[in-house]
Coordinates of C-alpha atoms in Angstrom, one line a residue:
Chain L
X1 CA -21.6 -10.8 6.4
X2 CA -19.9 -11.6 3.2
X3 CA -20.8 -14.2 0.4
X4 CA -19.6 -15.3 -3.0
X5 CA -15.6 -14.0 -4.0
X6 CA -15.2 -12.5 -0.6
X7 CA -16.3 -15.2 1.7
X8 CA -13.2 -17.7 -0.1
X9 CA -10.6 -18.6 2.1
X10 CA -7.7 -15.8 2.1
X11 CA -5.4 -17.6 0.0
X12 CA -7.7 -17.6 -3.0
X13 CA -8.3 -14.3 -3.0
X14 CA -4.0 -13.2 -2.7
X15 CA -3.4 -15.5 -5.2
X16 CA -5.9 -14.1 -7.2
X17 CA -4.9 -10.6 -6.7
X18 CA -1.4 -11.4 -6.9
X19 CA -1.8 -13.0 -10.1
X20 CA -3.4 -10.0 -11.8
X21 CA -0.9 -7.4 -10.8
X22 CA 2.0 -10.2 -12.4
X23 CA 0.2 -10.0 -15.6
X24 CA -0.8 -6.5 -16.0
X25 CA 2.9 -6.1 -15.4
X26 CA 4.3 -8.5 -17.8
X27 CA 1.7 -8.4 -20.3
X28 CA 2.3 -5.6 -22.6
X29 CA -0.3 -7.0 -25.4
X30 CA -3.4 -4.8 -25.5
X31 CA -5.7 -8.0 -25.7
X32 CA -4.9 -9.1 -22.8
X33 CA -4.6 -5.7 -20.9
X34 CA -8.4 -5.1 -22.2
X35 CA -9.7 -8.5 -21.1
X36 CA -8.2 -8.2 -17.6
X37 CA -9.5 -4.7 -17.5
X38 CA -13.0 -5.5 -18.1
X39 CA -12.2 -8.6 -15.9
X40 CA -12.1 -7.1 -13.0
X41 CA -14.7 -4.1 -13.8
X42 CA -17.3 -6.5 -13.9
X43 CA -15.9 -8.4 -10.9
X44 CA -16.3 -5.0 -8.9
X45 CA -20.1 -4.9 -10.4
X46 CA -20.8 -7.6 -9.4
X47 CA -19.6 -7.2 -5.8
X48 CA -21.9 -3.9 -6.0
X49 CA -18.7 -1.6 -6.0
X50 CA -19.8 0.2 -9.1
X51 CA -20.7 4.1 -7.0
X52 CA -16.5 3.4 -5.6
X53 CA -15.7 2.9 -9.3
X54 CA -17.5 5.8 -10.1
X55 CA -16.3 8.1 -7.4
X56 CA -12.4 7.0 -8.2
X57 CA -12.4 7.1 -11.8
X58 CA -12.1 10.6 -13.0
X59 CA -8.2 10.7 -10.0
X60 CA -7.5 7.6 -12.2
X61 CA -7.9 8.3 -15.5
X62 CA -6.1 11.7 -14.9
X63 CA -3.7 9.5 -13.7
X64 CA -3.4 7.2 -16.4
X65 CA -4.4 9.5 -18.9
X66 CA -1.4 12.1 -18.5
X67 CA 1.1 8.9 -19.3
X68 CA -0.8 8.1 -22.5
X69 CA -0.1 11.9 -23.2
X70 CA 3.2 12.5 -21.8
X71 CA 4.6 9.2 -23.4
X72 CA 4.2 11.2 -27.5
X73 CA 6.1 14.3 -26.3
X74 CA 9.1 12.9 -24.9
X75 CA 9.8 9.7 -26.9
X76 CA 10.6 10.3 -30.7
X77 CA 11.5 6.8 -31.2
X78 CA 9.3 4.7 -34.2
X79 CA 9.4 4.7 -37.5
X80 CA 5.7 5.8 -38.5
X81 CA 5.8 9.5 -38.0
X82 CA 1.9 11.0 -37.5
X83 CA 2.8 14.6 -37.5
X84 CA 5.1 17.2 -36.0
X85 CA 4.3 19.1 -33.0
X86 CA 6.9 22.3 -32.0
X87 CA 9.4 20.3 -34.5
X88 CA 9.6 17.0 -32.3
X89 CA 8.2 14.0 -34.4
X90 CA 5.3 12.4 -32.8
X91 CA 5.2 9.1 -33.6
X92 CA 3.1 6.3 -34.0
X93 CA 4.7 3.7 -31.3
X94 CA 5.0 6.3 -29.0
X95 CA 0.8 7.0 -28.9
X96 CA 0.7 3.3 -29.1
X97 CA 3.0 2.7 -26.3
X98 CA 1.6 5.5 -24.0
X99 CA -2.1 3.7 -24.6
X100 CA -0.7 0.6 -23.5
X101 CA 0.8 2.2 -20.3
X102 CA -2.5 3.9 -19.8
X103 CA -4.5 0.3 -19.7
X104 CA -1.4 -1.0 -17.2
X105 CA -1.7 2.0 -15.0
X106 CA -5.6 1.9 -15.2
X107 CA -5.9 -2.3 -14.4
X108 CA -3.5 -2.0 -11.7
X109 CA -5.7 0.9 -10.2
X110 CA -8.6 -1.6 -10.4
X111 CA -6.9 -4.2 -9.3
X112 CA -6.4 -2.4 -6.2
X113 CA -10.3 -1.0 -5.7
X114 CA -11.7 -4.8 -6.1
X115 CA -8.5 -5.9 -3.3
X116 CA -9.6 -3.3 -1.4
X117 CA -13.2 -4.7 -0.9
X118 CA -12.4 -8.4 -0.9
X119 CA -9.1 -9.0 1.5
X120 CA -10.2 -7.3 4.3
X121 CA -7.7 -6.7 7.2
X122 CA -8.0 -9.9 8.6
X123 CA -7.3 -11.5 5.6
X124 CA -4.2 -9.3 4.8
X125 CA -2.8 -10.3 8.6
X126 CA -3.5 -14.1 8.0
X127 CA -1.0 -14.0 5.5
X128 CA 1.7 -12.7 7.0
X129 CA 1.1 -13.5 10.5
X130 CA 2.7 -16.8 10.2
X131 CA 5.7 -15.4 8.0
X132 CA 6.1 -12.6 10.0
X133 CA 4.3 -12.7 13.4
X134 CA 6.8 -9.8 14.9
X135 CA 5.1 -7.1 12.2
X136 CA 2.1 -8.7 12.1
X137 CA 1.7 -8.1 15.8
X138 CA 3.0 -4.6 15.3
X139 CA 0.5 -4.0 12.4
X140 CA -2.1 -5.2 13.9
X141 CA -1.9 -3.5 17.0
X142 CA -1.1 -0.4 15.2
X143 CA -4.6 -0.9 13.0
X144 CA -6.7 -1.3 16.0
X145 CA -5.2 1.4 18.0
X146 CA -6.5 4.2 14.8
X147 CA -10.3 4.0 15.8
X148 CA -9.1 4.4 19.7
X149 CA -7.3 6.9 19.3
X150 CA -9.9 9.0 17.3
X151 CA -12.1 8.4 20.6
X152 CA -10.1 9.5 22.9
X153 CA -8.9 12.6 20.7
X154 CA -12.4 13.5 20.9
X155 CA -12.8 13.0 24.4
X156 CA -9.9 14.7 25.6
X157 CA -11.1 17.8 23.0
X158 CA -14.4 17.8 25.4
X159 CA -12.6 17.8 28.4
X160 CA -10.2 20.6 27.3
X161 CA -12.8 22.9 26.1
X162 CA -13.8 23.9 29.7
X163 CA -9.9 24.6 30.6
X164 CA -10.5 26.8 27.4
X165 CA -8.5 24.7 25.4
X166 CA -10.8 24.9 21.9
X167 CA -8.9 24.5 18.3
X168 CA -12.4 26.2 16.9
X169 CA -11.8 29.5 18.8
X170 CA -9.2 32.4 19.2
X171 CA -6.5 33.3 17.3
X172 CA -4.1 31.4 14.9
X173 CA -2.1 31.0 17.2
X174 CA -3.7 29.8 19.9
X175 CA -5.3 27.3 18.1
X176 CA -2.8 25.4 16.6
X177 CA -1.1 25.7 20.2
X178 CA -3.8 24.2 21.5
X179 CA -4.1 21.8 18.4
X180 CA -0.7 20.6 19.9
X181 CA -1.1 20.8 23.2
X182 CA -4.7 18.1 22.3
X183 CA -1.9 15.6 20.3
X184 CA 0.1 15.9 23.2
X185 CA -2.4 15.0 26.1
X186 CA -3.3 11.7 23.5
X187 CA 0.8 10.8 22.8
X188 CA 0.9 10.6 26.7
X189 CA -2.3 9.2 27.8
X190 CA -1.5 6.2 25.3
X191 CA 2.1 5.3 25.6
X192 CA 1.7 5.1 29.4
X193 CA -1.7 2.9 29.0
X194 CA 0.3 1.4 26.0
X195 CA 3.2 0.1 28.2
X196 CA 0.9 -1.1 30.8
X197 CA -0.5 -3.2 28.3
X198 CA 3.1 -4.7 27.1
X199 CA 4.0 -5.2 30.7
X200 CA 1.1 -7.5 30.9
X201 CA 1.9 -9.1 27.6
X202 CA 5.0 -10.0 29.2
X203 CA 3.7 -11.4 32.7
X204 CA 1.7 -13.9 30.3
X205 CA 4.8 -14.8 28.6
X206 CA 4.8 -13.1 25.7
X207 CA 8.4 -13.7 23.9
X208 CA 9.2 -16.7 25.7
X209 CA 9.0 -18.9 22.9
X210 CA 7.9 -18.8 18.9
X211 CA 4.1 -17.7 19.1
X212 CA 2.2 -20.0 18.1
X213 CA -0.9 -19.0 15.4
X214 CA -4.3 -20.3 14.4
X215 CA -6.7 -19.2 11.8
X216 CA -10.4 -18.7 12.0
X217 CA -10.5 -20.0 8.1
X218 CA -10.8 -23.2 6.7
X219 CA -10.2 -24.4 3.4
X220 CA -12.7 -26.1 1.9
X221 CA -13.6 -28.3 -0.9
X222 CA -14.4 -25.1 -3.3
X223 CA -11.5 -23.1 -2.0
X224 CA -9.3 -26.2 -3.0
X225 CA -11.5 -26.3 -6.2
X226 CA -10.6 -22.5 -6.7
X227 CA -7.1 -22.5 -6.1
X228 CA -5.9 -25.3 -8.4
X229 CA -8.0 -23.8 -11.4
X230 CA -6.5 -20.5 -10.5
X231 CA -2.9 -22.0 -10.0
X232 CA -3.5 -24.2 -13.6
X233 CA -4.7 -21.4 -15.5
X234 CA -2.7 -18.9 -14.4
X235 CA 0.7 -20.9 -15.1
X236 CA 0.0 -21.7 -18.4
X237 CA -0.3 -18.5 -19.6
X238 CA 2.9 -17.4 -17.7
X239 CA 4.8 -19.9 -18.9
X240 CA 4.0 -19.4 -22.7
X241 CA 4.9 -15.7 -21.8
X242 CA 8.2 -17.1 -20.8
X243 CA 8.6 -18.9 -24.2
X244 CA 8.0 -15.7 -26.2
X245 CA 4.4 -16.0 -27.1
X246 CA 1.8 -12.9 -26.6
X247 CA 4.3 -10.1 -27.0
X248 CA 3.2 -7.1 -29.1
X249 CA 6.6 -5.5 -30.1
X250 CA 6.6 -1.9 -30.2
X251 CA 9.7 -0.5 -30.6
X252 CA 12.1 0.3 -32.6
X253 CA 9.7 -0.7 -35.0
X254 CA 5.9 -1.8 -34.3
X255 CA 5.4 -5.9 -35.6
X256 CA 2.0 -6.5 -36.3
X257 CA 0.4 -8.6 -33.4
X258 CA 0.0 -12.5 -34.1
X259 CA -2.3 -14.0 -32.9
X260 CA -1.6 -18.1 -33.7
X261 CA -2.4 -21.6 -31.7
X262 CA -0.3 -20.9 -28.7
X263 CA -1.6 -17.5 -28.0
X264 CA -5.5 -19.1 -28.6
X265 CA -4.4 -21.1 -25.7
X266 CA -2.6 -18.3 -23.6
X267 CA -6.0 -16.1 -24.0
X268 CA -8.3 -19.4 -23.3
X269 CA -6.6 -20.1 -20.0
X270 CA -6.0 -16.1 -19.4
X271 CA -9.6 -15.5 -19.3
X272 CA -10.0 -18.6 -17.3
X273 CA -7.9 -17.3 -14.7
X274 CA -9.6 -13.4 -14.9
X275 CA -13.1 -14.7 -14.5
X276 CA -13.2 -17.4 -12.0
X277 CA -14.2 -15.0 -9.2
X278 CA -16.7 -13.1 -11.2
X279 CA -17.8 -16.8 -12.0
X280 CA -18.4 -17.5 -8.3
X281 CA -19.8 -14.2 -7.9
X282 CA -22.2 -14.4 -10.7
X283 CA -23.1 -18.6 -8.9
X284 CA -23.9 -16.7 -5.7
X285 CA -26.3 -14.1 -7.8
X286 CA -28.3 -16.7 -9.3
X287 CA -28.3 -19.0 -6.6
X288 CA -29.9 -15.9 -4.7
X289 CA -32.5 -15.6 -7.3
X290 CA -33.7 -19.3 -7.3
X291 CA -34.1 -19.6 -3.9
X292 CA -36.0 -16.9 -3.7
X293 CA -38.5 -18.0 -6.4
X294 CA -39.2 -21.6 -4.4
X295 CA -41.8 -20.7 -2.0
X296 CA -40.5 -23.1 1.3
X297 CA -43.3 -25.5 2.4
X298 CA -41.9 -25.8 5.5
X299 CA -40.7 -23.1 8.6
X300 CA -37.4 -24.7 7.9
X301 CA -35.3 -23.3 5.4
X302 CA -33.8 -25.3 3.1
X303 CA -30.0 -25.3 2.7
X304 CA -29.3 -23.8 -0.7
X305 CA -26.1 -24.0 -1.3
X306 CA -25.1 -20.6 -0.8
X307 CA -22.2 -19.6 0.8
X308 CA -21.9 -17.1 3.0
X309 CA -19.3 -16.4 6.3
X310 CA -19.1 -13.5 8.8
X311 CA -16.1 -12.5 8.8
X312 CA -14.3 -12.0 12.6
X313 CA -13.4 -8.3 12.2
X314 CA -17.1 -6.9 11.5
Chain R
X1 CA 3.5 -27.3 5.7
X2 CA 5.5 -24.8 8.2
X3 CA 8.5 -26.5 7.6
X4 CA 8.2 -25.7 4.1
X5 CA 7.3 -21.9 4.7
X6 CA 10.4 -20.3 4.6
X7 CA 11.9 -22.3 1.4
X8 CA 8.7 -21.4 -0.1
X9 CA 8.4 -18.0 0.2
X10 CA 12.2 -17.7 -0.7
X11 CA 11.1 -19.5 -4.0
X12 CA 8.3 -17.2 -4.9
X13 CA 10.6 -14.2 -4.0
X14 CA 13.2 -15.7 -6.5
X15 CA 10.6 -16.8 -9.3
X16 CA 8.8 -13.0 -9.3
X17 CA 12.3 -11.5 -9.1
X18 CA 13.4 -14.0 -12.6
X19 CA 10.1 -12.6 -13.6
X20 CA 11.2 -9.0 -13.6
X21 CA 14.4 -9.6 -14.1
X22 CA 13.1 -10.6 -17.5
X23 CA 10.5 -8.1 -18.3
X24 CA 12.9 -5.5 -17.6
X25 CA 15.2 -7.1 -20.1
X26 CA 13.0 -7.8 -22.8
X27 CA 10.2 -5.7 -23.0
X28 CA 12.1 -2.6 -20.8
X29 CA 9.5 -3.2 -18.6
X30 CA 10.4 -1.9 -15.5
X31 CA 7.5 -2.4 -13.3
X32 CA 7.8 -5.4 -11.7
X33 CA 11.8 -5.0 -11.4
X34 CA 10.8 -1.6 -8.8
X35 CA 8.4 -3.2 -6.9
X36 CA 11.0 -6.8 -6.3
X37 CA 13.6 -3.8 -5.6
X38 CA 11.6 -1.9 -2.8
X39 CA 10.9 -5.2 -1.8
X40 CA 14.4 -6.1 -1.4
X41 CA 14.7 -2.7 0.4
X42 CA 12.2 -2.7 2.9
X43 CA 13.5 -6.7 3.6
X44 CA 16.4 -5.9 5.8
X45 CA 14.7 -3.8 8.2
X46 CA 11.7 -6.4 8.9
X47 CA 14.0 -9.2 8.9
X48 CA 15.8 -7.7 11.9
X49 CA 13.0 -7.0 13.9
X50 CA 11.8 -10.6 13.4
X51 CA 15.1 -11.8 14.2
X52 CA 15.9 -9.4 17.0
X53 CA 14.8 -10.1 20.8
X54 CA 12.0 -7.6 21.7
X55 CA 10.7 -6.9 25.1
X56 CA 7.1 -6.0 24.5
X57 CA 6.8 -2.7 25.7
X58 CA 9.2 -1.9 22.7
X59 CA 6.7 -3.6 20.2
X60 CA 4.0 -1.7 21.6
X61 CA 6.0 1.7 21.6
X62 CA 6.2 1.2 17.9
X63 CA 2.8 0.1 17.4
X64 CA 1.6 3.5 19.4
X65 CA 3.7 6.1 17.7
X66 CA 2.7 4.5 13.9
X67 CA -0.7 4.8 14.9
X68 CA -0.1 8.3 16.2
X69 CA 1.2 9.0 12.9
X70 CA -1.5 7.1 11.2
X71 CA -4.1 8.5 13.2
X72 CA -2.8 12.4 12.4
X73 CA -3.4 12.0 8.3
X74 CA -7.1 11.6 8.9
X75 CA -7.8 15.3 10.1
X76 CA -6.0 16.7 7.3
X77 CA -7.2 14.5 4.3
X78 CA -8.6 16.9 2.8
X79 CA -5.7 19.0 2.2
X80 CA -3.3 16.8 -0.4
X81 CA 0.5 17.4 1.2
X82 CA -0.4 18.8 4.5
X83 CA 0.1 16.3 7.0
X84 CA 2.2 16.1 10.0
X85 CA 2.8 12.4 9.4
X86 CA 6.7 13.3 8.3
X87 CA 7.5 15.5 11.4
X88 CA 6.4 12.9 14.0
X89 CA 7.8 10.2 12.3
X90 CA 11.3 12.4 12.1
X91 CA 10.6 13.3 15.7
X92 CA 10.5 9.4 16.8
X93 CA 13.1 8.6 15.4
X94 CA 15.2 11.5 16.4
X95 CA 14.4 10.1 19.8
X96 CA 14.3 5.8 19.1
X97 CA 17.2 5.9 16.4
X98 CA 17.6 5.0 13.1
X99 CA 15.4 1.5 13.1
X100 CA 12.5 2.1 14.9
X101 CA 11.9 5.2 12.6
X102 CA 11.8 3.2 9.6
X103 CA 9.7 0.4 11.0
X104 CA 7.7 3.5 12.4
X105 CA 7.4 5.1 8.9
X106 CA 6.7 2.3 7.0
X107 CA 3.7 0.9 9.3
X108 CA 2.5 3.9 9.3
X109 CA 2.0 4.1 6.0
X110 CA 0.8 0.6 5.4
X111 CA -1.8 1.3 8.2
X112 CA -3.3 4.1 7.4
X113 CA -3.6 3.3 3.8
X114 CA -5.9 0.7 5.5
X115 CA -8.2 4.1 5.8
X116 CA -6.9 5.9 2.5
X117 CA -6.8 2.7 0.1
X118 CA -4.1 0.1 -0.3
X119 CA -2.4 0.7 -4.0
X120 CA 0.7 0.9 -5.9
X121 CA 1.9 3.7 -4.2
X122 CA 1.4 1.7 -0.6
X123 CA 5.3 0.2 -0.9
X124 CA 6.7 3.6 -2.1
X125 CA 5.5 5.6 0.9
X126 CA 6.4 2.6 3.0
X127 CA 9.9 3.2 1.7
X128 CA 9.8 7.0 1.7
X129 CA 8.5 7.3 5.1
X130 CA 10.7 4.6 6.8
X131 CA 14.1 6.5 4.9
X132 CA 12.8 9.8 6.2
X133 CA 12.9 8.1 9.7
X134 CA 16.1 6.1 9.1
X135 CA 18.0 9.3 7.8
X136 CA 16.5 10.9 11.1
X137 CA 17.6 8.3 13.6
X138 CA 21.2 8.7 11.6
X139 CA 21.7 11.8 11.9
X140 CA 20.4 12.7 15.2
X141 CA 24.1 13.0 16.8
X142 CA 25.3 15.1 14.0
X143 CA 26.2 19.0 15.7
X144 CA 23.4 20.5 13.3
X145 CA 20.5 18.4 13.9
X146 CA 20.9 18.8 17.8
X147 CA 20.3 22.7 16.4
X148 CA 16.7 23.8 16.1
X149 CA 17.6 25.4 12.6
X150 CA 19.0 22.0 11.1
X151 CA 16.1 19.6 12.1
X152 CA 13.5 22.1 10.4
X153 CA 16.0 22.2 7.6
X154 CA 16.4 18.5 7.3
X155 CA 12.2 18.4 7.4
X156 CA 12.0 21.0 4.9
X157 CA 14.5 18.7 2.5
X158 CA 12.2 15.7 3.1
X159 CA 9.2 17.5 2.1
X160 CA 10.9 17.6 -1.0
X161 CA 12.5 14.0 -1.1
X162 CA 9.5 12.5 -0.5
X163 CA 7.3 13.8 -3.6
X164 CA 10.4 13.1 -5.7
X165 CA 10.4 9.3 -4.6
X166 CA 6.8 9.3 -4.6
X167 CA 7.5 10.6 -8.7
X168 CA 9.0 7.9 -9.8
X169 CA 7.0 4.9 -9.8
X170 CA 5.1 7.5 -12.1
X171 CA 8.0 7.9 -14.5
X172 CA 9.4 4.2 -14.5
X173 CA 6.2 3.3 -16.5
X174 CA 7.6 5.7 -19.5
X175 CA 11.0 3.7 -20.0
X176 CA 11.0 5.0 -23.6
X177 CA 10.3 8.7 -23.0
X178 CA 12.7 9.0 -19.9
X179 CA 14.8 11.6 -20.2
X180 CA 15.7 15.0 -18.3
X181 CA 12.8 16.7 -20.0
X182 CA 10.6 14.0 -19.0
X183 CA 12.0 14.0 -14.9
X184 CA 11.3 17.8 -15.1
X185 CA 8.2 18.1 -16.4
X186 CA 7.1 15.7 -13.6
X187 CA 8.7 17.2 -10.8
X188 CA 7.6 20.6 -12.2
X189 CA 4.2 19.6 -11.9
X190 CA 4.6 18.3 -8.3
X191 CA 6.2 21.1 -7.7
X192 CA 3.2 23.1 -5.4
X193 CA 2.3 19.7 -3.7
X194 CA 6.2 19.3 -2.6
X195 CA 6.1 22.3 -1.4
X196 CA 3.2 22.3 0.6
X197 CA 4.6 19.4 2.2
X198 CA 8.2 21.4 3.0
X199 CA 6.1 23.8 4.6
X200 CA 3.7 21.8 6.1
X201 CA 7.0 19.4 7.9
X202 CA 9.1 23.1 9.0
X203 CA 5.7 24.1 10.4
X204 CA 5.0 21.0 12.6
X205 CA 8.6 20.2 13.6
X206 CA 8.4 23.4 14.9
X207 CA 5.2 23.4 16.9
X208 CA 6.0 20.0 18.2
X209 CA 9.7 19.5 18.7
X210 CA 10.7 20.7 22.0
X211 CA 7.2 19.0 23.9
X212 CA 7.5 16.1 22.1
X213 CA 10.7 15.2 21.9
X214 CA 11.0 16.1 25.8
X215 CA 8.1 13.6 26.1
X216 CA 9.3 10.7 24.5
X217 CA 12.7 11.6 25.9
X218 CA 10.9 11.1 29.2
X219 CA 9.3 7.4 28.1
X220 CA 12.7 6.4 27.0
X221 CA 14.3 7.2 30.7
X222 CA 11.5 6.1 32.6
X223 CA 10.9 2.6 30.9
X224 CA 14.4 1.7 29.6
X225 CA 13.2 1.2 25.8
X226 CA 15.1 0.4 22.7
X227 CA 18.5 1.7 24.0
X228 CA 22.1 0.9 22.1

């Protein structure tokens, strides 16, 4: 059960995702970099992903951190020298231009957590199995054949440990041996059931002509609503990027930013774009709320408006 | 809509790679250009499988042994580096050839970052796994990797390969500070994890080659797949 962001039809959410990677990696202006960065923070809040956040955040800001540092010691270039360090001037576009690195590396990293929880597998195949049905089928079997094989790994570790077969007891040795031995008994057991299963593929006609797809989504009125705001407002700020506008010049020698009526309207329709989801989120949220403040009359409930969709795979 | 597909995709693909083109050009922004790049790289690969006629027990060979390879990261997550994921990708491709360990390696690291969390390092394993399989399948007729010796060699050398490919999407964000000092100081640091990962491949190539390899050997015979 899914609502809000998550329950949008798969294209919304790609495009969305795929739109903030393309301008935390063309944007180098640390306006823009912040805004997207708190963007998607409180998208993840929102979508209660703040104890993920918390648990992932001190791998990426060593991460990120450790560019912001390392960029100072090995570029000299700049003209506003802050102090030397083992003779090497450390400058002040360098620290600058590591920061900005660090708010890249850290948005793309969040980014990733929030695409994580909102394109779920089912999603991510949709996409591609149209494009690409060949690896898509490949995927896709590959993904659900991961939980099976766990089981059976642990069922044939039951059945083995009354031939004395244990990886918990004996020697080094012998338990890695029988470690193998474990893997070994799973490789065979599923490619012989595996090709059974492509022989039968095959005596239903699998390959004999394009295979044909359907999707269990449908794009509705919102979701068209969604994507052309998303397309609008995420061109516009792309193509003044093209023309020159919201660039923060760093080296060889640091400009000081501008900020005049094309890159108002670059940040207007930036933010736009960044906060639609956490808009619909945020819809869902109060939405929630109301409802649950009206007392119904009736035994029948009353169609709220909320949306909601269980997804196939869960 | 489907009849528009292809051209459309081909559009995107040469919009985003204008895109990089020009941050790389402008801002030395190199980002974008690596990821259209390993794009371009993994492209050839996939396009050939789509293209190609596949019986399906070959489909579901592939689908078996990258979930084999998926499935064997999970027991050792704990342990960053020490995961048999190389050696049975090496090993099924020493057996399937050159393609199928790429498509092997790369699946299996799409998949089971399913488990692990999809992020900007998902297309640079993809890559590095499927070349450690593509080098494998190769090389397989060459005198020394028919020798024991040479195929733990050859896993011992990917250990190493692969944390130095894994490096660079690391360094590329530093277009200003690269220089040899810079490449050292972050392969230094990976240094121990590389290592681990040497050992960790020598180790399970040896425990698993001559079963395994006999195994899939057998499969191959018995069921006629992906022969030249």
């Amino acid at each position: 059960m899914s609502s809000g962001f998550r329950a949008m039809h798969p294209a919304v959410a790609l495009l969305y995702y795929a739109g903030l990677l393309l301008f935390a990696a063309l944007l180098m202006h640390p306006l823009f970099l912040i805004t997207e960065l708190v963007g998607v923070m409180l998208l993840l809040l929102l979508q209660g992903q703040g104890k993920q956040l918390l648990r992932g955040l001190p791998f990426y800001l060593l991460m990120a951190g450790s560019v912001a540092l390392l960029n100072p010691l090995f570029s000299h270039r700049g003209a506003h020298i802050l102090f030397y360090l083992w003779d090497q001037p450390v400058t002040l576009e360098a620290v600058l231009y590591g920061l900005i690195m660090m708010l890249v590396l850290l948005t793309i990293f969040m980014v990733f957590l929030s695409y994580n929880y909102t394109v779920t597998t089912d999603k991510f195949m949709y996409a591609f199995a149209a494009a690409a049905p060949k690896t898509a089928l490949l995927t896709l079997m590959a993904i659900r054949f991961i939980p099976l094989f766990q089981r059976r790994l642990h069922e044939i570790t039951m059945i083995q440990r009354f031939r004395g077969i244990d990886v918990s007891k004996g020697s080094l040795r012998k338990r890695m041996r029988d470690g193998m031995t474990l893997m070994k008994v799973l490789l065979t057991w599923s490619l012989e059931e595996a090709l059974q299963t492509g022989d039968s593929m095959k005596a239903r006609g699998y390959g004999i002509r394009r295979r044909t797809t359907y999707s269990t989504f449908v794009l509705d009125r919102l979701d068209t609503t969604a994507l052309l705001l998303l397309v609008i407002s995420g061109l516009i700020p792309l193509i003044l990027w093209m023309l020159g506008y919201g660039t923060f010049e760093i080296y060889p020698r640091m400009r000081p930013l501008v900020f005049g009526g094309g890159e108002a309207l670059m940040y207007t329709s930036f933010c736009l774009f960044v906060l639609i989801p956490a808009g619909l989120e945020g819809k869902e949220i109060w939405l929630w709320r109301s409802s649950r403040r009206k007392a119904y009359p009736s035994a029948t409930p009353e169609l709220n408006g909320t949306r909601s969709m269980s997804s196939p795979s869960q | 809509m489907a009849r528009l597909r292809f051209p459309l995709i081909m559009a995107v693909a040469l919009f985003l790679a204008g895109l990089a083109l020009m941050a790389a050009l402008k801002d030395r922004h190199y980002m974008l250009l690596s990821l259209v790049l390993l794009g371009a790289a993994l492209l050839p690969v996939f396009l050939r499988l789509e293209r190609r006629r596949l019986e399906s027990r070959e489909l579901v060979l592939l689908a078996v042994l990258s979930a084999i390879a998926a499935v064997s990261r999970i027991p050792f997550a704990a342990l960053p580096s020490v995961k048999p994921v190389s050696a049975i990708i090496m090993l099924s491709a020493y057996v399937f050839g050159a393609e199928a360990g790429f498509i092997i390696g790369a699946v299996a690291a799409l998949v089971s970052n399913i488990y692990f969390g999809q992020g900007p390092w998902t297309p640079w394993q993809m890559f590095a796994w499927g070349m450690a399989g593509l080098s494998t399948g190769w090389l397989r007729n060459s005198w020394w990797m028919r020798k024991r010796a040479g195929m733990l060699l050859f896993g011992f050398l990917w250990g190493f390969l692969f944390g130095w490919i894994m490096n660079i999407w690391y360094i590329i964000s530093l277009p200003d500070a690269f220089s040899w000092g810079l490449v050292a100081a972050a392969y230094a640091s990976s240094f121990y994890f590389d290592l681990a990962h040497a050992v960790s491949n020598v180790f399970f190539l040896a425990v698993l080659a001559g079963g395994w390899t006999s195994v899939l050997e057998r499969f191959r015979r018995k069921y006629g797949l992906l022969k030249e």
